[in-house]
Amino acid sequence: MSRIVIVGGGHAGGQAAARLRQNGYEGEVLLIGEEPFPPYQRPPLSKQYLAGEMPVERVFLRPEAFYADKSIDLRLGTRVARIDRAEKQVTLASGEAISYEKLLLATGGRARTLSLPGADHRAVHYLRGISDVDAIRAKVSAGARLVIVGGGYIGLEVASVAAKLGVEVTVLEMEPRVLARVTSERMSAYYEALHRGRSVNIVTGARASAFKDLGDAVAVECADGQSFEAEITIIGAGIVPNVELVQEAGLECDNGIIVDERCQTSDPDIYAAGDCTNHPNALLGRRLRLESVPNAMEQARVAADNLCGMHAEYAALPWFWSDQYELKLQMAGFSSGADEEIVRGEPEANAFAVFYLQAGQIIAVESVNSARDFMAARKLIELGKTVDARQLADVDTPLQSLL
């Protein structure tokens, strides 16, 4: 019987396994994951799960019984040590060799670590998986001091949860503004003001240089001489794609595993999906690597379809979201290259959208608590529509009418 092996138990791996069965694939499906949990969602980890509002079972992508019902073999807490492309085998850390007809790599990424003095202190944490959050949650309580190194999505989401729990929160961001890598200056300024208004101490231009041991706490020392004491420190410095196994196997890599629009690697029997891939995007006309749940899920569907002999191509518009306090930030496209910004709605009322235009065409949107405008804007971007800026700004003009 034929066998498809999936390496990686995250969003992409779990979605691909389910999709194979949805497509009617009758061969063996083996999913190998390093963590002891079935495929689960990462977004709730820094939000509802950290806040204690969601039990671990609800974090899972699907109930554990689903995999048994669909004859999907889960090998959890298991690491793949080697890929032998010539023999079409993966070798586990235990030494067991498993053959495959086709292989799907959904290896994702790992937290970027800081090689700084004291970074191995027990009060210093990273937030990437369920076990990380379990360790952090045990220490996050009213009156505690928390320093977050990194003002990206994860850092600010954790800050919003901790602030609501009565924790004294400081966010250190080495760039001149928070969310510098992912949002516009306008939106960065909005979120900085939002967090400061909720008693979060935002410090920009602050580069951590060391973690001084204070027993059960640390002092996060910065290059400019500032120091911030905390019982718990969380480092949110982004992720690094897990490509070492793939590089050792001789597959083409460059800031991720190189795949084509069908999610196929340089080996015709090996596909890849998710945060670990460097893929072409037809809508944007360039290659990129995305750390995005929608991207991981869509690539997994495309890869699974092609593994089943279909002809599917990935051409989705990149989009992202972040939940902070009672606000939902949604973004689509990339605003670089825009020559005009249009604001629709009232930022002061925490319900608005910002459209980024290039020669009259929307190339990106950022919205706060404005889901309907966001969905319409996504369609406008995908269609490449040229729009009237005055109509975009007019809240009385339904964006659906511009489609």
CSV table of N, CA, C and O in Angstrom, one decimal, residues 149-227:
chain,number,residue,atom,x,y,z
A,149,VAL,N,10.5,41.2,25.8
A,149,VAL,CA,11.6,41.6,24.8
A,149,VAL,C,11.1,41.4,23.4
A,149,VAL,O,11.1,40.2,22.9
A,150,GLY,N,10.6,42.4,22.8
A,150,GLY,CA,10.1,42.3,21.4
A,150,GLY,C,8.6,42.8,21.3
A,150,GLY,O,7.7,42.3,22.0
A,151,GLY,N,8.4,43.8,20.5
A,151,GLY,CA,7.1,44.4,20.4
A,151,GLY,C,6.4,44.0,19.1
A,151,GLY,O,5.8,44.9,18.4
A,152,GLY,N,6.4,42.7,18.8
A,152,GLY,CA,5.7,42.2,17.6
A,152,GLY,C,4.3,41.7,18.0
A,152,GLY,O,3.8,42.0,19.1
A,153,TYR,N,3.7,41.0,17.2
A,153,TYR,CA,2.3,40.4,17.5
A,153,TYR,C,2.3,39.7,18.8
A,153,TYR,O,1.5,40.0,19.7
A,154,ILE,N,3.2,38.7,19.0
A,154,ILE,CA,3.2,37.9,20.2
A,154,ILE,C,3.4,38.7,21.4
A,154,ILE,O,2.7,38.6,22.4
A,155,GLY,N,4.4,39.6,21.3
A,155,GLY,CA,4.7,40.4,22.5
A,155,GLY,C,3.6,41.3,23.0
A,155,GLY,O,3.2,41.3,24.1
A,156,LEU,N,2.9,41.9,22.0
A,156,LEU,CA,1.8,42.8,22.4
A,156,LEU,C,0.5,42.0,22.8
A,156,LEU,O,-0.3,42.4,23.6
A,157,GLU,N,0.3,40.8,22.2
A,157,GLU,CA,-0.8,40.0,22.6
A,157,GLU,C,-0.6,39.5,24.0
A,157,GLU,O,-1.6,39.5,24.8
A,158,VAL,N,0.6,39.1,24.4
A,158,VAL,CA,0.9,38.7,25.7
A,158,VAL,C,0.7,39.9,26.7
A,158,VAL,O,0.2,39.8,27.8
A,159,ALA,N,1.2,41.1,26.2
A,159,ALA,CA,1.1,42.3,27.1
A,159,ALA,C,-0.4,42.6,27.4
A,159,ALA,O,-0.8,42.9,28.5
A,160,SER,N,-1.3,42.4,26.4
A,160,SER,CA,-2.7,42.7,26.6
A,160,SER,C,-3.3,41.7,27.6
A,160,SER,O,-4.1,42.1,28.4
A,161,VAL,N,-3.0,40.5,27.5
A,161,VAL,CA,-3.5,39.5,28.4
A,161,VAL,C,-3.0,39.7,29.8
A,161,VAL,O,-3.8,39.8,30.8
A,162,ALA,N,-1.7,40.0,30.0
A,162,ALA,CA,-1.1,40.2,31.3
A,162,ALA,C,-1.6,41.4,31.9
A,162,ALA,O,-1.9,41.5,33.1
A,163,ALA,N,-1.8,42.5,31.2
A,163,ALA,CA,-2.3,43.8,31.7
A,163,ALA,C,-3.6,43.6,32.3
A,163,ALA,O,-4.0,44.1,33.4
A,164,LYS,N,-4.5,42.8,31.6
A,164,LYS,CA,-5.9,42.6,32.1
A,164,LYS,C,-5.8,41.8,33.4
A,164,LYS,O,-6.8,41.8,34.2
A,165,LEU,N,-4.8,41.0,33.6
A,165,LEU,CA,-4.7,40.2,34.8
A,165,LEU,C,-4.0,40.9,36.0
A,165,LEU,O,-3.8,40.4,37.0
A,166,GLY,N,-3.7,42.2,35.7
A,166,GLY,CA,-3.1,43.0,36.8
A,166,GLY,C,-1.6,42.9,36.9
A,166,GLY,O,-1.1,43.3,38.0
A,167,VAL,N,-1.0,42.4,35.9
A,167,VAL,CA,0.5,42.3,35.9
A,167,VAL,C,1.1,43.6,35.5
A,167,VAL,O,0.5,44.4,34.6
A,168,GLU,N,2.2,44.0,36.1
A,168,GLU,CA,3.0,45.2,35.7
A,168,GLU,C,3.8,44.9,34.5
A,168,GLU,O,4.8,44.1,34.6
A,169,VAL,N,3.5,45.4,33.3
A,169,VAL,CA,4.1,45.0,32.0
A,169,VAL,C,4.9,46.1,31.4
A,169,VAL,O,4.5,47.2,31.3
A,170,THR,N,6.1,45.7,31.0
A,170,THR,CA,7.0,46.5,30.2
A,170,THR,C,7.4,45.8,28.9
A,170,THR,O,7.7,44.6,28.9
A,171,VAL,N,7.2,46.5,27.8
A,171,VAL,CA,7.6,45.9,26.5
A,171,VAL,C,8.8,46.7,26.0
A,171,VAL,O,8.8,47.9,25.9
A,172,LEU,N,9.9,46.0,25.7
A,172,LEU,CA,11.1,46.5,25.1
A,172,LEU,C,11.2,46.2,23.7
A,172,LEU,O,11.2,45.0,23.3
A,173,GLU,N,11.2,47.2,22.8
A,173,GLU,CA,11.3,47.0,21.4
A,173,GLU,C,12.6,47.8,20.9
A,173,GLU,O,12.7,48.9,21.1
A,174,MET,N,13.5,47.0,20.2
A,174,MET,CA,14.7,47.7,19.7
A,174,MET,C,14.5,48.6,18.5
A,174,MET,O,15.3,49.5,18.3
A,175,GLU,N,13.4,48.4,17.8
A,175,GLU,CA,13.2,49.3,16.7
A,175,GLU,C,12.5,50.6,17.2
A,175,GLU,O,12.1,50.7,18.4
A,176,PRO,N,12.4,51.7,16.3
A,176,PRO,CA,11.8,52.9,16.8
A,176,PRO,C,10.3,52.8,17.1
A,176,PRO,O,9.8,53.8,17.7
A,177,ARG,N,9.7,51.7,16.7
A,177,ARG,CA,8.3,51.6,16.9
A,177,ARG,C,7.9,50.1,17.0
A,177,ARG,O,8.6,49.3,16.5
A,178,VAL,N,6.8,49.8,17.7
A,178,VAL,CA,6.3,48.5,17.8
A,178,VAL,C,5.7,48.0,16.5
A,178,VAL,O,5.4,48.9,15.6
A,179,LEU,N,5.6,46.7,16.3
A,179,LEU,CA,5.0,46.2,15.0
A,179,LEU,C,5.7,46.7,13.8
A,179,LEU,O,5.1,46.8,12.7
A,180,ALA,N,7.0,47.1,13.9
A,180,ALA,CA,7.7,47.7,12.8
A,180,ALA,C,7.8,46.8,11.6
A,180,ALA,O,7.8,47.3,10.4
A,181,ARG,N,7.9,45.5,11.8
A,181,ARG,CA,8.0,44.6,10.7
A,181,ARG,C,6.8,44.3,10.0
A,181,ARG,O,6.8,43.8,8.8
A,182,VAL,N,5.6,44.5,10.6
A,182,VAL,CA,4.4,44.0,10.1
A,182,VAL,C,3.3,45.1,9.8
A,182,VAL,O,2.3,44.8,9.1
A,183,THR,N,3.4,46.3,10.3
A,183,THR,CA,2.3,47.3,10.1
A,183,THR,C,3.0,48.6,9.8
A,183,THR,O,4.2,48.8,9.9
A,184,SER,N,2.1,49.5,9.3
A,184,SER,CA,2.5,50.9,9.0
A,184,SER,C,2.8,51.7,10.2
A,184,SER,O,2.5,51.3,11.3
A,185,GLU,N,3.5,52.8,10.0
A,185,GLU,CA,3.8,53.8,11.1
A,185,GLU,C,2.5,54.2,11.8
A,185,GLU,O,2.4,54.4,13.0
A,186,ARG,N,1.4,54.5,11.0
A,186,ARG,CA,0.2,54.9,11.5
A,186,ARG,C,-0.4,53.9,12.5
A,186,ARG,O,-0.8,54.2,13.6
A,187,MET,N,-0.4,52.6,12.1
A,187,MET,CA,-0.9,51.6,13.0
A,187,MET,C,0.0,51.3,14.2
A,187,MET,O,-0.5,51.0,15.3
A,188,SER,N,1.3,51.4,14.0
A,188,SER,CA,2.2,51.3,15.1
A,188,SER,C,1.9,52.4,16.2
A,188,SER,O,1.8,52.1,17.4
A,189,ALA,N,1.7,53.6,15.8
A,189,ALA,CA,1.4,54.7,16.7
A,189,ALA,C,0.1,54.4,17.4
A,189,ALA,O,0.0,54.7,18.6
A,190,TYR,N,-0.9,53.9,16.7
A,190,TYR,CA,-2.2,53.6,17.3
A,190,TYR,C,-2.0,52.6,18.4
A,190,TYR,O,-2.6,52.8,19.5
A,191,TYR,N,-1.3,51.5,18.1
A,191,TYR,CA,-1.2,50.5,19.1
A,191,TYR,C,-0.3,50.8,20.3
A,191,TYR,O,-0.5,50.4,21.4
A,192,GLU,N,0.7,51.7,20.0
A,192,GLU,CA,1.5,52.2,21.2
A,192,GLU,C,0.7,53.0,22.1
A,192,GLU,O,0.7,52.8,23.3
A,193,ALA,N,-0.2,53.8,21.6
A,193,ALA,CA,-1.0,54.7,22.4
A,193,ALA,C,-2.1,53.8,23.1
A,193,ALA,O,-2.4,54.0,24.3
A,194,LEU,N,-2.6,52.8,22.4
A,194,LEU,CA,-3.5,51.8,23.0
A,194,LEU,C,-2.9,51.2,24.3
A,194,LEU,O,-3.6,51.2,25.3
A,195,HIS,N,-1.7,50.6,24.1
A,195,HIS,CA,-1.1,49.9,25.3
A,195,HIS,C,-0.7,50.8,26.4
A,195,HIS,O,-0.9,50.5,27.6
A,196,ARG,N,-0.2,52.0,26.0
A,196,ARG,CA,0.1,52.9,27.1
A,196,ARG,C,-1.1,53.4,27.9
A,196,ARG,O,-1.1,53.6,29.1
A,197,GLY,N,-2.2,53.5,27.2
A,197,GLY,CA,-3.5,53.8,27.8
A,197,GLY,C,-4.0,52.7,28.7
A,197,GLY,O,-4.9,53.0,29.6
A,198,ARG,N,-3.5,51.5,28.6
A,198,ARG,CA,-3.9,50.4,29.5
A,198,ARG,C,-2.7,50.1,30.5
A,198,ARG,O,-2.7,49.0,31.0
A,199,SER,N,-1.9,51.1,30.7
A,199,SER,CA,-0.8,51.0,31.8
A,199,SER,C,0.3,50.1,31.4
A,199,SER,O,1.1,49.7,32.3
A,200,VAL,N,0.5,49.8,30.1
A,200,VAL,CA,1.7,49.0,29.7
A,200,VAL,C,2.8,50.0,29.4
A,200,VAL,O,2.6,51.0,28.6
A,201,ASN,N,4.0,49.8,29.9
A,201,ASN,CA,5.1,50.6,29.6
A,201,ASN,C,5.8,50.2,28.3
A,201,ASN,O,6.4,49.1,28.3
A,202,ILE,N,5.7,51.0,27.3
A,202,ILE,CA,6.3,50.7,26.0
A,202,ILE,C,7.6,51.5,25.9
A,202,ILE,O,7.6,52.7,26.0
A,203,VAL,N,8.7,50.8,25.7
A,203,VAL,CA,10.0,51.4,25.5
A,203,VAL,C,10.6,51.1,24.2
A,203,VAL,O,10.9,49.9,24.0
A,204,THR,N,10.7,52.0,23.3
A,204,THR,CA,11.2,51.7,21.9
A,204,THR,C,12.7,52.1,21.9
A,204,THR,O,13.2,52.8,22.8
A,205,GLY,N,13.4,51.6,20.9
A,205,GLY,CA,14.8,51.9,20.8
A,205,GLY,C,15.6,51.2,21.9
A,205,GLY,O,16.7,51.7,22.3
A,206,ALA,N,15.1,50.2,22.5
A,206,ALA,CA,15.7,49.5,23.7
A,206,ALA,C,16.2,48.1,23.3
A,206,ALA,O,15.4,47.2,23.0
A,207,ARG,N,17.5,48.0,23.2
A,207,ARG,CA,18.1,46.7,22.8
A,207,ARG,C,18.6,46.0,24.1
A,207,ARG,O,19.5,46.5,24.7
A,208,ALA,N,18.0,44.8,24.4
A,208,ALA,CA,18.4,44.0,25.5
A,208,ALA,C,19.9,43.6,25.3
A,208,ALA,O,20.2,43.1,24.2
A,209,SER,N,20.7,43.6,26.4
A,209,SER,CA,22.1,43.2,26.2
A,209,SER,C,22.5,42.1,27.2
A,209,SER,O,23.5,41.4,27.0
A,210,ALA,N,21.7,42.0,28.3
A,210,ALA,CA,22.0,41.0,29.3
A,210,ALA,C,20.9,40.8,30.3
A,210,ALA,O,20.0,41.7,30.4
A,211,PHE,N,20.8,39.7,31.0
A,211,PHE,CA,19.8,39.4,32.0
A,211,PHE,C,20.6,39.1,33.3
A,211,PHE,O,21.2,38.1,33.4
A,212,LYS,N,20.5,40.0,34.2
A,212,LYS,CA,21.2,40.0,35.5
A,212,LYS,C,20.4,39.1,36.5
A,212,LYS,O,19.3,39.3,36.7
A,213,ASP,N,21.1,38.2,37.1
A,213,ASP,CA,20.5,37.3,38.0
A,213,ASP,C,20.1,38.0,39.3
A,213,ASP,O,21.0,38.5,40.0
A,214,LEU,N,18.9,38.0,39.7
A,214,LEU,CA,18.4,38.5,40.9
A,214,LEU,C,17.7,37.4,41.8
A,214,LEU,O,16.8,37.7,42.5
A,215,GLY,N,18.2,36.2,41.7
A,215,GLY,CA,17.5,35.1,42.4
A,215,GLY,C,16.4,34.6,41.6
A,215,GLY,O,16.5,33.9,40.6
A,216,ASP,N,15.2,34.8,42.1
A,216,ASP,CA,14.0,34.4,41.4
A,216,ASP,C,13.5,35.4,40.3
A,216,ASP,O,12.5,35.2,39.6
A,217,ALA,N,14.2,36.4,40.1
A,217,ALA,CA,13.9,37.5,39.1
A,217,ALA,C,15.2,37.8,38.3
A,217,ALA,O,16.3,37.3,38.6
A,218,VAL,N,15.0,38.6,37.3
A,218,VAL,CA,16.2,39.1,36.5
A,218,VAL,C,16.0,40.6,36.3
A,218,VAL,O,14.9,41.2,36.4
A,219,ALA,N,17.1,41.2,36.0
A,219,ALA,CA,17.1,42.6,35.6
A,219,ALA,C,17.5,42.6,34.1
A,219,ALA,O,18.6,42.1,33.8
A,220,VAL,N,16.6,43.0,33.3
A,220,VAL,CA,16.9,43.0,31.8
A,220,VAL,C,17.6,44.3,31.6
A,220,VAL,O,17.1,45.4,31.7
A,221,GLU,N,18.9,44.2,31.2
A,221,GLU,CA,19.8,45.3,31.0
A,221,GLU,C,19.8,45.6,29.5
A,221,GLU,O,19.9,44.7,28.7
A,222,CYS,N,19.8,46.9,29.2
A,222,CYS,CA,19.8,47.4,27.8
A,222,CYS,C,21.1,48.1,27.5
A,222,CYS,O,21.8,48.5,28.3
A,223,ALA,N,21.4,48.1,26.2
A,223,ALA,CA,22.6,48.7,25.7
A,223,ALA,C,22.8,50.1,26.1
A,223,ALA,O,23.9,50.6,26.2
A,224,ASP,N,21.7,50.9,26.3
A,224,ASP,CA,21.8,52.3,26.6
A,224,ASP,C,21.8,52.6,28.1
A,224,ASP,O,21.8,53.7,28.5
A,225,GLY,N,22.0,51.5,28.9
A,225,GLY,CA,22.1,51.6,30.3
A,225,GLY,C,20.8,51.5,31.1
A,225,GLY,O,20.9,51.4,32.4
A,226,GLN,N,19.7,51.4,30.5
A,226,GLN,CA,18.4,51.2,31.2
A,226,GLN,C,18.4,49.8,31.7
A,226,GLN,O,18.9,48.9,31.1
A,227,SER,N,17.6,49.6,32.8
A,227,SER,CA,17.5,48.3,33.4
A,227,SER,C,16.1,48.1,33.9
A,227,SER,O,15.5,49.0,34.5
